[in-house]
Coordinates of C-alpha atoms (C1' of nucleotides) in Angstrom, one line a residue:
Chain N
M1 CA -33.4 6.3 53.2
D2 CA -30.4 6.3 51.0
D3 CA -28.2 3.3 50.3
K4 CA -25.6 4.1 53.0
V5 CA -27.0 1.6 55.4
D6 CA -25.1 0.5 58.5
I7 CA -24.0 -3.1 57.8
A8 CA -24.9 -4.5 61.2
N9 CA -28.3 -2.9 61.0
D10 CA -28.7 -4.0 57.4
E11 CA -28.2 -7.6 58.4
N12 CA -31.0 -7.3 60.9
V13 CA -33.3 -6.5 58.0
M14 CA -32.7 -9.9 56.4
P15 CA -36.0 -11.7 56.1
H16 CA -36.7 -14.8 58.1
V17 CA -37.3 -17.0 55.1
C18 CA -33.8 -16.2 53.7
R19 CA -31.9 -16.9 56.9
A20 CA -32.0 -20.6 56.6
C21 CA -32.1 -20.6 52.8
E22 CA -29.5 -22.6 50.8
A23 CA -29.4 -20.0 48.1
R24 CA -27.8 -17.6 50.5
H25 CA -24.6 -19.6 50.3
G26 CA -23.4 -19.9 46.7
G27 CA -26.7 -18.8 45.1
I28 CA -27.3 -15.3 43.7
C29 CA -28.6 -14.1 47.0
S30 CA -25.2 -14.4 48.5
V31 CA -24.2 -11.1 46.8
L32 CA -27.3 -9.2 48.0
S33 CA -27.4 -7.0 51.0
G34 CA -30.0 -7.5 53.8
S35 CA -32.2 -4.7 52.6
Q36 CA -32.1 -6.1 49.0
L37 CA -33.0 -9.5 50.3
A38 CA -35.9 -7.9 52.1
A39 CA -37.1 -6.1 49.0
L40 CA -36.8 -9.3 46.9
S41 CA -38.5 -11.5 49.4
K42 CA -41.6 -9.3 49.4
H43 CA -42.1 -10.5 45.8
S44 CA -40.8 -14.0 46.1
T45 CA -42.8 -17.2 46.3
R46 CA -41.5 -20.7 47.2
K47 CA -42.9 -23.5 45.1
T48 CA -42.6 -27.2 45.3
I49 CA -42.6 -28.9 41.9
N50 CA -43.1 -32.6 41.3
A51 CA -40.8 -34.7 39.1
G52 CA -41.9 -34.4 35.5
T53 CA -43.7 -31.1 35.8
E54 CA -42.8 -28.3 33.4
V55 CA -41.5 -25.0 34.8
V56 CA -41.2 -23.1 31.6
G57 CA -42.2 -24.2 28.1
Q58 CA -40.2 -23.8 24.9
G59 CA -41.4 -20.6 23.2
E60 CA -43.4 -19.4 26.2
S61 CA -43.0 -15.9 27.5
V62 CA -41.3 -16.0 30.8
G63 CA -42.9 -14.1 33.7
S64 CA -40.4 -15.0 36.4
Y65 CA -36.9 -16.2 37.3
S66 CA -36.1 -18.6 40.2
N67 CA -33.5 -20.0 42.4
I68 CA -33.3 -23.8 42.7
L69 CA -33.4 -24.7 46.4
R70 CA -33.5 -28.4 46.1
G71 CA -33.6 -31.0 43.3
V72 CA -32.5 -31.1 39.7
V73 CA -34.0 -29.3 36.7
K74 CA -33.4 -30.4 33.1
L75 CA -33.3 -27.9 30.2
S76 CA -34.3 -29.4 26.9
K77 CA -35.1 -28.6 23.3
M78 CA -37.5 -30.4 21.1
M79 CA -37.9 -30.5 17.3
A80 CA -41.2 -30.4 15.5
D81 CA -41.2 -34.1 14.9
G82 CA -40.7 -34.9 18.6
R83 CA -37.0 -35.6 18.7
Q84 CA -35.6 -34.2 22.0
Q85 CA -32.3 -33.2 23.4
I86 CA -31.5 -32.2 27.0
V87 CA -29.0 -29.3 26.8
G88 CA -28.3 -28.7 30.5
L89 CA -28.9 -29.9 34.0
Q90 CA -29.2 -27.4 36.9
F91 CA -28.7 -28.2 40.5
A92 CA -29.3 -26.2 43.7
P93 CA -28.4 -23.4 44.2
D94 CA -28.3 -22.5 40.5
F95 CA -30.3 -19.5 39.1
L96 CA -33.0 -20.6 36.7
G97 CA -33.8 -18.2 33.8
R98 CA -32.3 -16.5 30.7
P99 CA -32.0 -12.8 31.5
F100 CA -32.8 -10.2 28.8
S101 CA -34.8 -12.6 26.7
P102 CA -38.5 -12.2 26.6
E103 CA -39.3 -15.8 25.7
S104 CA -37.6 -19.1 26.4
S105 CA -35.9 -21.0 23.6
L106 CA -36.0 -24.2 25.7
T107 CA -38.2 -26.1 28.2
A108 CA -37.3 -26.3 31.9
E109 CA -38.7 -29.3 33.7
A110 CA -38.2 -30.8 37.1
A111 CA -36.3 -34.0 36.9
T112 CA -36.7 -34.9 40.5
G113 CA -38.9 -33.4 43.2
T114 CA -37.8 -29.8 43.3
E115 CA -38.2 -26.7 45.3
I116 CA -37.7 -23.2 43.8
C117 CA -37.9 -19.6 45.0
A118 CA -39.5 -17.5 42.2
F119 CA -39.3 -13.8 41.6
P120 CA -41.1 -11.6 38.9
R121 CA -38.9 -10.8 35.9
A122 CA -39.1 -7.1 36.4
V123 CA -37.9 -7.1 40.0
I124 CA -34.8 -9.1 39.1
E125 CA -34.0 -7.1 36.0
R126 CA -34.2 -3.8 37.9
M127 CA -32.0 -5.2 40.7
I128 CA -29.4 -6.4 38.1
A129 CA -29.2 -2.9 36.7
D130 CA -28.6 -1.5 40.2
T131 CA -26.2 -4.1 41.5
P132 CA -23.0 -4.8 39.6
G133 CA -22.2 -7.6 42.0
L134 CA -25.3 -9.4 41.1
E135 CA -24.7 -9.2 37.4
H136 CA -21.2 -10.4 38.0
R137 CA -22.5 -13.4 39.8
L138 CA -24.9 -14.2 37.0
Y139 CA -22.2 -13.7 34.4
D140 CA -20.1 -16.2 36.3
Q141 CA -22.8 -18.8 36.2
S142 CA -23.4 -18.3 32.5
L143 CA -19.6 -18.8 31.9
K144 CA -19.8 -22.0 33.9
E145 CA -22.8 -23.2 31.9
L146 CA -21.0 -22.3 28.7
D147 CA -17.9 -24.4 29.8
E148 CA -20.2 -27.3 30.6
A149 CA -22.1 -27.0 27.4
R150 CA -18.9 -27.1 25.4
D151 CA -17.6 -30.1 27.2
W152 CA -20.9 -31.8 26.4
M153 CA -20.6 -30.9 22.7
L154 CA -17.4 -33.0 22.6
T155 CA -19.2 -35.9 24.3
L156 CA -22.2 -35.6 21.9
G157 CA -20.1 -35.3 18.7
R158 CA -17.2 -37.5 19.2
K159 CA -17.7 -40.1 21.9
T160 CA -19.0 -43.7 21.6
A161 CA -22.1 -44.9 23.4
R162 CA -20.1 -46.5 26.1
E163 CA -18.0 -43.3 26.7
K164 CA -21.2 -41.2 26.6
V165 CA -22.9 -43.2 29.4
A166 CA -19.7 -43.3 31.4
S167 CA -19.3 -39.5 30.9
F168 CA -22.8 -39.0 32.2
L169 CA -22.3 -41.1 35.3
Y170 CA -19.0 -39.3 36.0
M171 CA -20.7 -35.9 35.7
I172 CA -23.5 -36.9 38.0
A173 CA -21.1 -38.5 40.5
T174 CA -18.9 -35.3 40.7
H175 CA -21.9 -33.0 40.8
I176 CA -23.8 -34.8 43.5
D177 CA -20.9 -35.6 45.7
P178 CA -18.2 -33.0 44.9
L179 CA -15.7 -34.2 47.5
A180 CA -15.7 -37.9 46.6
D181 CA -12.1 -38.4 45.5
D182 CA -12.5 -42.1 45.8
G183 CA -15.5 -44.3 46.1
S184 CA -18.9 -42.6 45.5
A185 CA -22.6 -43.5 45.7
F186 CA -25.6 -41.6 44.5
D187 CA -29.1 -41.9 43.1
L188 CA -29.6 -41.1 39.5
P189 CA -31.7 -38.0 39.1
L190 CA -32.8 -39.0 35.6
S191 CA -34.8 -41.9 34.1
R192 CA -33.3 -44.0 31.3
A193 CA -35.4 -42.0 28.9
D194 CA -33.9 -38.7 30.2
I195 CA -30.4 -40.1 30.1
A196 CA -31.0 -41.1 26.5
D197 CA -32.2 -37.6 25.6
F198 CA -29.2 -36.2 27.3
L199 CA -26.7 -38.3 25.5
G200 CA -28.3 -38.4 22.0
L201 CA -29.0 -42.1 22.3
T202 CA -31.9 -44.4 22.6
I203 CA -33.2 -45.9 25.9
E204 CA -32.1 -49.4 24.8
T205 CA -28.5 -48.3 24.1
V206 CA -28.3 -46.6 27.4
S207 CA -29.5 -49.7 29.1
R208 CA -27.1 -52.0 27.3
Q209 CA -24.1 -49.8 28.1
M210 CA -25.1 -49.7 31.7
T211 CA -25.2 -53.4 31.9
K212 CA -21.8 -53.6 30.2
L213 CA -20.3 -51.1 32.7
R214 CA -21.8 -53.2 35.4
N215 CA -20.3 -56.4 34.0
D216 CA -16.9 -54.7 33.8
K217 CA -17.2 -53.9 37.5
I218 CA -16.9 -50.2 36.8
I219 CA -20.2 -49.4 38.4
H220 CA -22.6 -51.3 40.7
V221 CA -26.4 -50.7 40.3
E222 CA -29.2 -51.3 42.8
N223 CA -32.9 -50.8 42.1
N224 CA -32.1 -49.3 38.7
R225 CA -31.5 -45.9 40.2
H226 CA -28.8 -46.3 42.9
V227 CA -25.3 -46.4 41.6
T228 CA -22.0 -47.0 43.4
V229 CA -18.7 -46.3 41.8
P230 CA -15.8 -48.2 43.4
D231 CA -13.1 -46.4 41.5
I232 CA -14.0 -43.0 40.1
E233 CA -10.8 -42.9 38.0
R234 CA -11.7 -46.1 36.2
L235 CA -15.1 -44.5 35.4
N236 CA -13.3 -41.4 34.1
E237 CA -11.1 -43.5 31.9
A238 CA -14.2 -45.3 30.5
A239 CA -15.5 -41.8 29.7
G240 CA -12.5 -41.2 27.5
N241 CA -10.9 -38.6 29.7
D242 CA -7.3 -39.4 30.2
Chain K
M1 CA -7.9 14.1 36.3
D2 CA -11.0 12.5 37.8
D3 CA -13.5 10.6 35.9
K4 CA -15.9 13.6 35.4
V5 CA -14.8 14.2 31.9
D6 CA -16.8 16.4 29.5
I7 CA -18.3 14.1 26.9
A8 CA -17.4 16.2 23.9
N9 CA -13.9 16.6 25.2
D10 CA -13.8 13.0 26.0
E11 CA -14.5 12.0 22.4
N12 CA -11.5 14.0 21.3
V13 CA -9.3 11.8 23.4
M14 CA -10.3 8.8 21.3
P15 CA -7.2 7.2 19.7
H16 CA -6.7 7.4 16.0
V17 CA -6.5 3.6 15.6
C18 CA -9.9 3.2 17.2
R19 CA -11.8 5.7 15.1
A20 CA -12.1 3.5 12.0
C21 CA -12.2 0.3 13.9
E22 CA -15.0 -2.2 13.4
A23 CA -15.0 -3.2 17.0
R24 CA -16.2 0.3 18.0
H25 CA -19.6 -0.7 16.5
G26 CA -21.0 -3.8 18.1
G27 CA -17.7 -4.9 19.8
I28 CA -16.9 -4.4 23.4
C29 CA -15.2 -1.1 22.7
S30 CA -18.6 0.4 21.9
V31 CA -19.4 0.6 25.6
L32 CA -16.1 2.4 26.5
S33 CA -15.5 6.1 26.8
G34 CA -13.0 7.9 24.8
S35 CA -10.6 8.1 27.7
Q36 CA -11.0 4.4 28.4
L37 CA -10.3 3.7 24.7
A38 CA -7.2 5.8 25.0
A39 CA -6.0 3.9 28.1
L40 CA -6.7 0.6 26.4
S41 CA -5.1 1.4 23.1
K42 CA -1.8 2.1 24.9
H43 CA -1.5 -1.6 25.6
S44 CA -3.2 -3.0 22.6
T45 CA -1.5 -4.5 19.6
R46 CA -3.0 -5.4 16.2
K47 CA -2.1 -8.8 14.8
T48 CA -2.7 -10.5 11.6
I49 CA -3.1 -14.3 11.8
N50 CA -2.9 -16.7 8.9
A51 CA -5.5 -19.4 8.4
G52 CA -4.6 -22.5 10.4
T53 CA -2.5 -20.7 13.0
E54 CA -3.3 -21.3 16.7
V55 CA -4.1 -18.3 18.8
V56 CA -4.5 -20.1 22.2
G57 CA -3.8 -23.7 22.9
Q58 CA -5.9 -26.1 25.0
G59 CA -4.5 -26.0 28.5
E60 CA -2.2 -23.1 27.9
S61 CA -2.2 -20.1 30.3
V62 CA -3.8 -17.1 28.7
G63 CA -1.8 -13.8 28.6
S64 CA -4.2 -11.7 26.6
Y65 CA -7.7 -11.2 25.4
S66 CA -8.6 -9.9 21.9
N67 CA -11.3 -8.4 19.7
I68 CA -11.7 -10.1 16.3
L69 CA -11.6 -7.4 13.7
R70 CA -11.8 -9.6 10.6
G71 CA -12.1 -13.3 9.9
V72 CA -13.4 -16.3 11.6
V73 CA -11.9 -18.1 14.7
K74 CA -12.8 -21.7 15.6
L75 CA -12.9 -22.9 19.1
S76 CA -12.2 -26.6 19.5
K77 CA -11.5 -29.4 22.0
M78 CA -9.4 -32.4 21.5
M79 CA -9.3 -35.8 23.2
A80 CA -6.1 -37.6 24.1
D81 CA -6.4 -39.9 21.1
G82 CA -6.9 -37.1 18.7
R83 CA -10.6 -37.0 18.2
Q84 CA -11.6 -33.4 17.8
Q85 CA -14.8 -31.3 18.2
I86 CA -15.3 -27.7 17.2
V87 CA -17.4 -26.1 20.0
G88 CA -17.8 -22.6 18.6
L89 CA -17.2 -20.2 15.8
Q90 CA -16.5 -16.6 16.4
F91 CA -16.9 -13.8 13.9
A92 CA -15.9 -10.1 14.0
P93 CA -16.5 -8.2 16.2
D94 CA -16.7 -10.9 18.9
F95 CA -14.6 -10.7 22.0
L96 CA -12.1 -13.6 22.2
G97 CA -11.3 -15.0 25.6
R98 CA -12.7 -16.6 28.7
P99 CA -12.6 -14.0 31.6
F100 CA -11.7 -15.1 35.1
S101 CA -10.1 -18.4 34.0
P102 CA -6.3 -18.6 34.2
E103 CA -6.0 -21.2 31.6
S104 CA -7.9 -22.1 28.5
S105 CA -9.9 -25.3 28.3
L106 CA -10.0 -25.1 24.5
T107 CA -8.0 -24.2 21.5
A108 CA -8.6 -21.1 19.5
E109 CA -7.4 -21.2 15.9
A110 CA -7.9 -18.9 12.9
A111 CA -10.1 -20.6 10.4
T112 CA -9.5 -17.9 7.8
G113 CA -7.1 -15.0 7.5
T114 CA -7.9 -13.1 10.6
E115 CA -7.0 -9.8 12.3
I116 CA -7.3 -9.2 16.0
C117 CA -6.6 -6.5 18.5
A118 CA -5.0 -8.0 21.6
F119 CA -4.9 -6.6 25.2
P120 CA -3.1 -7.9 28.3
R121 CA -5.3 -9.9 30.6
A122 CA -4.8 -7.6 33.6
V123 CA -5.8 -4.5 31.8
I124 CA -9.1 -5.9 30.7
E125 CA -9.9 -7.4 34.0
R126 CA -9.3 -4.2 35.8
M127 CA -11.4 -2.3 33.3
I128 CA -14.2 -4.9 33.8
A129 CA -14.2 -4.3 37.5
D130 CA -14.5 -0.6 37.0
T131 CA -17.0 -0.5 34.2
P132 CA -20.4 -2.2 34.8
G133 CA -21.3 -1.5 31.2
L134 CA -18.4 -3.5 29.9
E135 CA -19.2 -6.5 32.1
H136 CA -22.8 -6.3 30.9
R137 CA -21.6 -6.3 27.3
L138 CA -19.5 -9.4 27.9
Y139 CA -22.3 -11.1 29.8
D140 CA -24.5 -10.5 26.8
Q141 CA -22.0 -12.1 24.5
S142 CA -21.7 -15.1 26.8
L143 CA -25.5 -15.6 26.9
K144 CA -25.5 -15.4 23.1
E145 CA -22.8 -18.0 22.9
L146 CA -24.6 -20.2 25.4
D147 CA -27.8 -20.1 23.3
E148 CA -25.8 -21.0 20.2
A149 CA -24.0 -23.9 22.0
R150 CA -27.3 -25.3 23.1
D151 CA -28.8 -25.1 19.7
W152 CA -25.8 -26.9 18.4
M153 CA -26.2 -29.6 21.1
L154 CA -29.6 -30.4 19.6
T155 CA -27.9 -30.7 16.2
L156 CA -25.1 -32.9 17.4
G157 CA -27.3 -35.2 19.4
R158 CA -30.4 -35.6 17.4
K159 CA -30.0 -34.7 13.8
T160 CA -29.1 -36.8 10.8
A161 CA -26.0 -36.2 8.7
R162 CA -28.0 -34.4 6.0
E163 CA -29.7 -32.2 8.6
K164 CA -26.4 -31.5 10.3
V165 CA -24.8 -30.3 7.0
A166 CA -27.9 -28.2 6.1
S167 CA -27.8 -26.7 9.6
F168 CA -24.2 -25.8 9.3
L169 CA -24.8 -24.1 5.9
Y170 CA -27.8 -22.3 7.2
M171 CA -25.9 -21.0 10.2
I172 CA -23.1 -19.7 8.0
A173 CA -25.5 -18.2 5.5
T174 CA -27.3 -16.3 8.2
H175 CA -24.1 -15.2 10.1
I176 CA -22.1 -14.0 7.0
D177 CA -25.0 -12.3 5.4
P178 CA -27.5 -11.3 8.1
L179 CA -29.9 -9.5 5.9
A180 CA -30.4 -12.1 3.3
D181 CA -34.0 -12.9 3.6
D182 CA -34.0 -14.6 0.2
G183 CA -31.2 -15.7 -2.0
S184 CA -27.7 -15.7 -0.5
A185 CA -24.1 -16.4 -1.5
F186 CA -21.0 -16.8 0.5
D187 CA -17.6 -18.5 0.8
L188 CA -17.3 -21.2 3.4
P189 CA -14.9 -20.2 6.1
L190 CA -14.1 -23.8 6.9
S191 CA -12.5 -26.8 5.1
R192 CA -14.4 -30.1 4.8
A193 CA -12.3 -31.4 7.7
D194 CA -13.3 -28.5 9.9
I195 CA -16.9 -28.9 9.0
A196 CA -16.7 -32.6 9.9
D197 CA -15.2 -31.6 13.2
F198 CA -17.9 -29.1 13.8
L199 CA -20.7 -31.6 13.0
G200 CA -19.3 -34.7 14.6
L201 CA -19.0 -36.5 11.3
T202 CA -16.3 -37.6 8.9
I203 CA -15.0 -35.7 5.9
E204 CA -16.5 -38.3 3.6
T205 CA -20.0 -38.0 5.1
V206 CA -19.9 -34.2 4.8
S207 CA -18.8 -34.5 1.2
R208 CA -21.5 -37.0 0.4
Q209 CA -24.3 -34.9 2.0
M210 CA -23.0 -31.8 0.2
T211 CA -23.4 -33.5 -3.2
K212 CA -26.8 -34.7 -2.2
L213 CA -27.9 -31.2 -1.3
R214 CA -26.4 -30.0 -4.6
N215 CA -28.3 -32.7 -6.5
D216 CA -31.5 -31.7 -4.7
K217 CA -30.9 -28.1 -5.9
I218 CA -30.9 -26.8 -2.4
I219 CA -27.5 -25.4 -2.8
H220 CA -25.1 -24.6 -5.6
V221 CA -21.4 -25.0 -5.2
E222 CA -18.4 -23.5 -7.1
N223 CA -14.8 -24.2 -6.5
N224 CA -15.6 -26.3 -3.4
R225 CA -15.9 -23.2 -1.3
H226 CA -18.3 -20.8 -2.8
V227 CA -22.0 -21.6 -2.1
T228 CA -25.1 -20.0 -3.3
V229 CA -28.5 -20.7 -1.7
P230 CA -31.4 -20.0 -4.1
D231 CA -34.1 -20.5 -1.4
I232 CA -32.9 -20.1 2.2
E233 CA -36.2 -21.5 3.5
R234 CA -35.7 -24.8 1.7
L235 CA -32.3 -25.0 3.3
N236 CA -33.8 -24.3 6.7
E237 CA -36.3 -27.1 6.1
A238 CA -33.6 -29.5 5.2
A239 CA -31.9 -28.6 8.5
G240 CA -35.0 -29.9 10.3
N241 CA -36.1 -26.5 11.5
D242 CA -39.8 -26.1 10.8
Chain B
dC1 C1' -55.2 -60.7 39.8
dG2 C1' -54.6 -57.6 35.7
dC3 C1' -52.7 -53.5 34.0
dC4 C1' -49.6 -50.1 34.0
dT5 C1' -44.8 -48.0 33.7
dG6 C1' -39.9 -48.4 33.6
dC7 C1' -36.1 -51.3 32.4
dT8 C1' -33.7 -55.1 30.1
dT9 C1' -32.5 -58.3 26.4
dG10 C1' -32.6 -60.2 21.7
dA11 C1' -32.7 -60.0 16.4
dT12 C1' -32.5 -57.3 12.4
dG13 C1' -31.6 -53.4 9.6
dG14 C1' -29.7 -49.0 8.3
dA15 C1' -26.8 -44.9 8.8
dC16 C1' -22.5 -43.6 9.2
dT17 C1' -17.5 -44.9 9.4
dT18 C1' -13.6 -46.9 7.5
dC19 C1' -10.6 -48.1 4.0
dA20 C1' -9.3 -47.2 -0.6
dA21 C1' -9.0 -45.3 -5.1
dC22 C1' -9.4 -41.4 -7.9
dA23 C1' -10.0 -36.4 -9.2
dT24 C1' -8.7 -31.6 -9.0
dG25 C1' -5.9 -27.7 -8.0
dT26 C1' -1.5 -25.5 -6.7
dG27 C1' 3.2 -24.9 -6.1
dT28 C1' 8.1 -26.4 -7.0
dG29 C1' 12.0 -27.4 -9.6
dG30 C1' 14.2 -29.5 -13.5
Chain V
dC1 C1' 6.7 -26.0 -20.2
dC2 C1' 6.0 -30.4 -18.1
dA3 C1' 6.8 -33.6 -14.3
dC4 C1' 6.0 -34.4 -9.8
dA5 C1' 4.6 -33.9 -5.1
dC6 C1' 1.1 -32.5 -2.0
dA7 C1' -3.2 -30.9 -0.1
dT8 C1' -8.1 -31.0 -0.6
dG9 C1' -12.2 -33.0 -2.0
dT10 C1' -15.1 -36.7 -4.2
dT11 C1' -16.8 -41.4 -4.9
dG12 C1' -17.1 -46.4 -4.2
dA13 C1' -17.3 -50.9 -1.3
dA14 C1' -17.2 -53.2 3.0
dG15 C1' -17.8 -53.1 7.9
dT16 C1' -19.5 -51.5 12.5
dC17 C1' -22.1 -49.3 15.8
dC18 C1' -26.3 -47.9 17.1
dA19 C1' -31.4 -47.6 16.1
dT20 C1' -35.5 -50.0 15.4
dC21 C1' -38.8 -53.5 16.2
dA22 C1' -40.3 -56.8 19.4
dA23 C1' -40.6 -59.7 23.5
dG24 C1' -40.1 -60.4 28.3
dC25 C1' -39.3 -59.1 33.3
dA26 C1' -40.0 -56.6 37.8
dG27 C1' -42.3 -53.5 40.7
dG28 C1' -46.5 -50.5 42.0
dC29 C1' -51.4 -50.0 42.3
dG30 C1' -56.4 -50.2 41.7

DNA sequence: CGCCTGCTTGATGGACTTCAACATGTGTGG
DNA sequence: CCACACATGTTGAAGTCCATCAAGCAGGCG
């Protein structure tokens, strides 16, 4: 009844759906006890989201938070006249949502086919209040996102189009395939239009810089989406990071 | 001896230096008990920092965290060839430092004459571990900074030079003088060079856009630093926020 | 096949940078 | 007190990078 649960016993309480879940390793669920997982899973729903579908709209009130189980979610902001900027990409097993804010200041949209595990706002917020470890885990993610956002500000403000495109490719290469010290291949999770919105460029400029990087043998492209990087350090140089 | 301290008694323990301190209201110290303040103040040192002096350098290991008591601190990143981007501005009573990271990925420099209250890393980190309320307060600030960084990414990536300068002026006006619904006057905390580094522009472009905004009667400038805004809504429009 | 969507390539123009000169203010030393 | 250097900011002219406008290409699908 109280919270002094026997650990072994507690583990047995862990819901079936959570046992094989990716978010248990690295996601916020990794800091929850078996009984907490059980409580949470009662209110959670898994959803599959097609590429291009909006999860949360800019200015909408937010009813739920989620874990990303698979896929890539893009966070973007739009101006009244339609100009758009992608301000963040989130990968599994990131937590999706802005705690303590009743409405969203940005749009979250699936960039690829995506699977999420959604919980009602109130349940998560109560659990945050009760579980310092959970808040710590969320704080850690927000610090990571802040570091990434600031890195990206340097890219947006001071890099050339070529460096921007190279920076984007380098970021994707290291995120998708974290252990690729040398040689790396991946599918781009974003269309040219999305890449342009991420880099503050136009589609045409992105395309042109991609072909230039291809001509310079820094990348190799197949089917417009599949990229191989023979020497990741050369790409990093092209991105302006020395 | 233990932590069950009588509240009234606890308040009496509050150090003299903290009683009149701005950081007790709104700063992280606002969530600490009197005895915690006492423990912290034993290790704290007040410092006055002249404009232009570096507090922490990019890549340096960080020995201490601080509260900003007065002034404005700019956070910036620099590329190997000297290109620079300011990625954040911090005002009193913000907390200065990146918890859980042994070395800084950015440079912190006083933009104006600044006063800080510095604590050793270890003391703060131990106190964070013991005090959920403190971690929550820091989490809150990092969420606020993340929101600001993402707003700024839209500005850097998608706005014109005129809109960028107007956005900067609007941001300063609302930060310095939070209750100015209509009509507002302030001193710019940043030089033209700093503003350019903040906006991803050159000094000359900033200067030109300032004179255009002046000619359009959206702002009025005295002595290059003192700005008055007759109608804050017109400035907000010029910034592209409708 | 025809139409669509996503991507590439080319030609032109414009916004911002670069280079340069000039203005203003401030401190220093004769 | 003026002469001078130096830092900060403004203004002008020329050049460059990227956006815009426009056409064409390749793959998917009714």
